[in-house]
Amino acid sequence: GWQLSQLADGTIRLETTSAFAFDVDSAELRASSLDAYAKFAKAAKAYSQTVIHIAATARDTSQPNYRQSLADRRAAALAAYFDGQGLDDTRLRFEGVAASKPNSLVILIKPIVAGAEPQAWMSPS
């Protein structure tokens, strides 16, 4: 289940649980999620005037450094997959984030607007 919303600046926000994409305590993409991500990458190629931001979190544990490391690796894994699907890696931004909702995966599709180009590249966190 994905939740889809549009923000005031035109950004499209997609959110799901990281359990859709990753096994517990893993940064390897689940095989069952690859088809959805391949379709996303194919569609995103057509919208070249956008920047794709990936923000991943990891299960809240008593080890904050490990949690951050896992979240970073998850975000990087999805960015690498999109790059492998032919998305221009210069359009991809990714980070592991501390969040109030652990185990989430957020993809933001930010438009590159003439006169406000730097805003598309700014981190959502």
GROMACS .gro file of C-alpha atoms in nm:
model
  125
    1GLY     CA    1   0.000   0.000   0.000
    2TRP     CA    2   0.130   0.331  -0.118
    3GLN     CA    3  -0.002   0.664   0.005
    4LEU     CA    4   0.007   0.936  -0.261
    5SER     CA    5  -0.027   1.308  -0.203
    6GLN     CA    6   0.065   1.633  -0.376
    7LEU     CA    7   0.230   1.909  -0.177
    8ALA     CA    8   0.166   2.282  -0.223
    9ASP     CA    9   0.484   2.329  -0.431
   10GLY     CA   10   0.379   2.061  -0.681
   11THR     CA   11   0.593   1.788  -0.527
   12ILE     CA   12   0.443   1.439  -0.549
   13ARG     CA   13   0.489   1.238  -0.228
   14LEU     CA   14   0.474   0.858  -0.229
   15GLU     CA   15   0.502   0.674   0.102
   16THR     CA   16   0.495   0.311   0.204
   17THR     CA   17   0.637   0.102   0.482
   18SER     CA   18   0.993  -0.013   0.432
   19ALA     CA   19   0.861  -0.368   0.487
   20PHE     CA   20   0.730  -0.342   0.130
   21ALA     CA   21   1.083  -0.292   0.002
   22PHE     CA   22   1.314  -0.456   0.256
   23ASP     CA   23   1.326  -0.755   0.487
   24VAL     CA   24   1.374  -0.687   0.856
   25ASP     CA   25   1.728  -0.569   0.930
   26SER     CA   26   1.821  -0.569   0.560
   27ALA     CA   27   1.910  -0.311   0.296
   28GLU     CA   28   1.858  -0.552   0.008
   29LEU     CA   29   1.549  -0.477  -0.200
   30ARG     CA   30   1.284  -0.747  -0.176
   31ALA     CA   31   1.229  -0.934  -0.502
   32SER     CA   32   0.854  -0.883  -0.462
   33SER     CA   33   0.895  -0.503  -0.479
   34LEU     CA   34   1.120  -0.485  -0.787
   35ASP     CA   35   0.837  -0.481  -1.041
   36ALA     CA   36   0.679  -0.176  -0.876
   37TYR     CA   37   1.011   0.007  -0.866
   38ALA     CA   38   1.089  -0.081  -1.227
   39LYS     CA   39   0.753   0.066  -1.333
   40PHE     CA   40   0.822   0.379  -1.128
   41ALA     CA   41   1.165   0.421  -1.289
   42LYS     CA   42   1.020   0.378  -1.637
   43ALA     CA   43   0.754   0.643  -1.572
   44ALA     CA   44   0.999   0.881  -1.402
   45LYS     CA   45   1.226   0.880  -1.708
   46ALA     CA   46   0.953   1.061  -1.901
   47TYR     CA   47   0.956   1.349  -1.651
   48SER     CA   48   1.313   1.468  -1.689
   49GLN     CA   49   1.245   1.806  -1.528
   50THR     CA   50   1.212   1.651  -1.183
   51VAL     CA   51   1.442   1.548  -0.901
   52ILE     CA   52   1.372   1.219  -0.720
   53HIS     CA   53   1.436   1.225  -0.345
   54ILE     CA   54   1.444   0.895  -0.156
   55ALA     CA   55   1.416   0.897   0.223
   56ALA     CA   56   1.432   0.568   0.412
   57THR     CA   57   1.410   0.492   0.782
   58ALA     CA   58   1.485   0.178   0.979
   59ARG     CA   59   1.326   0.004   1.276
   60ASP     CA   60   1.368   0.192   1.599
   61THR     CA   61   1.630   0.005   1.799
   62SER     CA   62   1.842   0.090   2.097
   63GLN     CA   63   2.140   0.139   1.865
   64PRO     CA   64   2.097   0.479   1.693
   65ASN     CA   65   2.419   0.450   1.491
   66TYR     CA   66   2.317   0.114   1.349
   67ARG     CA   67   1.963   0.240   1.276
   68GLN     CA   68   2.104   0.538   1.086
   69SER     CA   69   2.347   0.317   0.896
   70LEU     CA   70   2.067   0.080   0.792
   71ALA     CA   71   1.846   0.369   0.683
   72ASP     CA   72   2.133   0.516   0.477
   73ARG     CA   73   2.201   0.180   0.312
   74ARG     CA   74   1.832   0.131   0.230
   75ALA     CA   75   1.805   0.469   0.061
   76ALA     CA   76   2.127   0.404  -0.133
   77ALA     CA   77   2.004   0.060  -0.244
   78LEU     CA   78   1.687   0.203  -0.395
   79ALA     CA   79   1.878   0.486  -0.564
   80ALA     CA   80   2.121   0.231  -0.712
   81TYR     CA   81   1.829   0.023  -0.839
   82PHE     CA   82   1.673   0.328  -1.006
   83ASP     CA   83   2.010   0.415  -1.161
   84GLY     CA   84   2.034   0.058  -1.291
   85GLN     CA   85   1.690   0.100  -1.447
   86GLY     CA   86   1.819   0.395  -1.648
   87LEU     CA   87   1.716   0.692  -1.435
   88ASP     CA   88   1.979   0.963  -1.465
   89ASP     CA   89   2.168   0.943  -1.135
   90THR     CA   90   2.217   1.320  -1.133
   91ARG     CA   91   1.840   1.345  -1.069
   92LEU     CA   92   1.855   1.110  -0.768
   93ARG     CA   93   1.901   1.225  -0.411
   94PHE     CA   94   1.884   0.983  -0.121
   95GLU     CA   95   1.929   0.974   0.253
   96GLY     CA   96   1.850   0.773   0.559
   97VAL     CA   97   1.651   0.983   0.801
   98ALA     CA   98   1.546   0.980   1.162
   99ALA     CA   99   1.168   0.989   1.163
  100SER     CA  100   0.877   0.966   1.398
  101LYS     CA  101   0.741   0.682   1.183
  102PRO     CA  102   1.006   0.411   1.176
  103ASN     CA  103   1.020   0.172   0.885
  104SER     CA  104   0.891   0.408   0.621
  105LEU     CA  105   1.004   0.476   0.269
  106VAL     CA  106   0.924   0.811   0.108
  107ILE     CA  107   0.983   0.907  -0.254
  108LEU     CA  108   0.940   1.273  -0.342
  109ILE     CA  109   0.920   1.381  -0.703
  110LYS     CA  110   1.009   1.751  -0.699
  111PRO     CA  111   0.958   1.958  -1.014
  112ILE     CA  112   1.241   2.175  -1.145
  113VAL     CA  113   1.072   2.513  -1.181
  114ALA     CA  114   1.231   2.790  -1.388
  115GLY     CA  115   1.365   3.059  -1.160
  116ALA     CA  116   1.352   2.833  -0.854
  117GLU     CA  117   1.572   2.544  -0.969
  118PRO     CA  118   1.772   2.511  -0.643
  119GLN     CA  119   1.455   2.426  -0.449
  120ALA     CA  120   1.415   2.100  -0.642
  121TRP     CA  121   1.756   1.984  -0.520
  122MET     CA  122   1.706   2.074  -0.154
  123SER     CA  123   1.675   1.785   0.089
  124PRO     CA  124   1.321   1.729   0.216
  125SER     CA  125   1.442   1.660   0.571
   0.00000   0.00000   0.00000
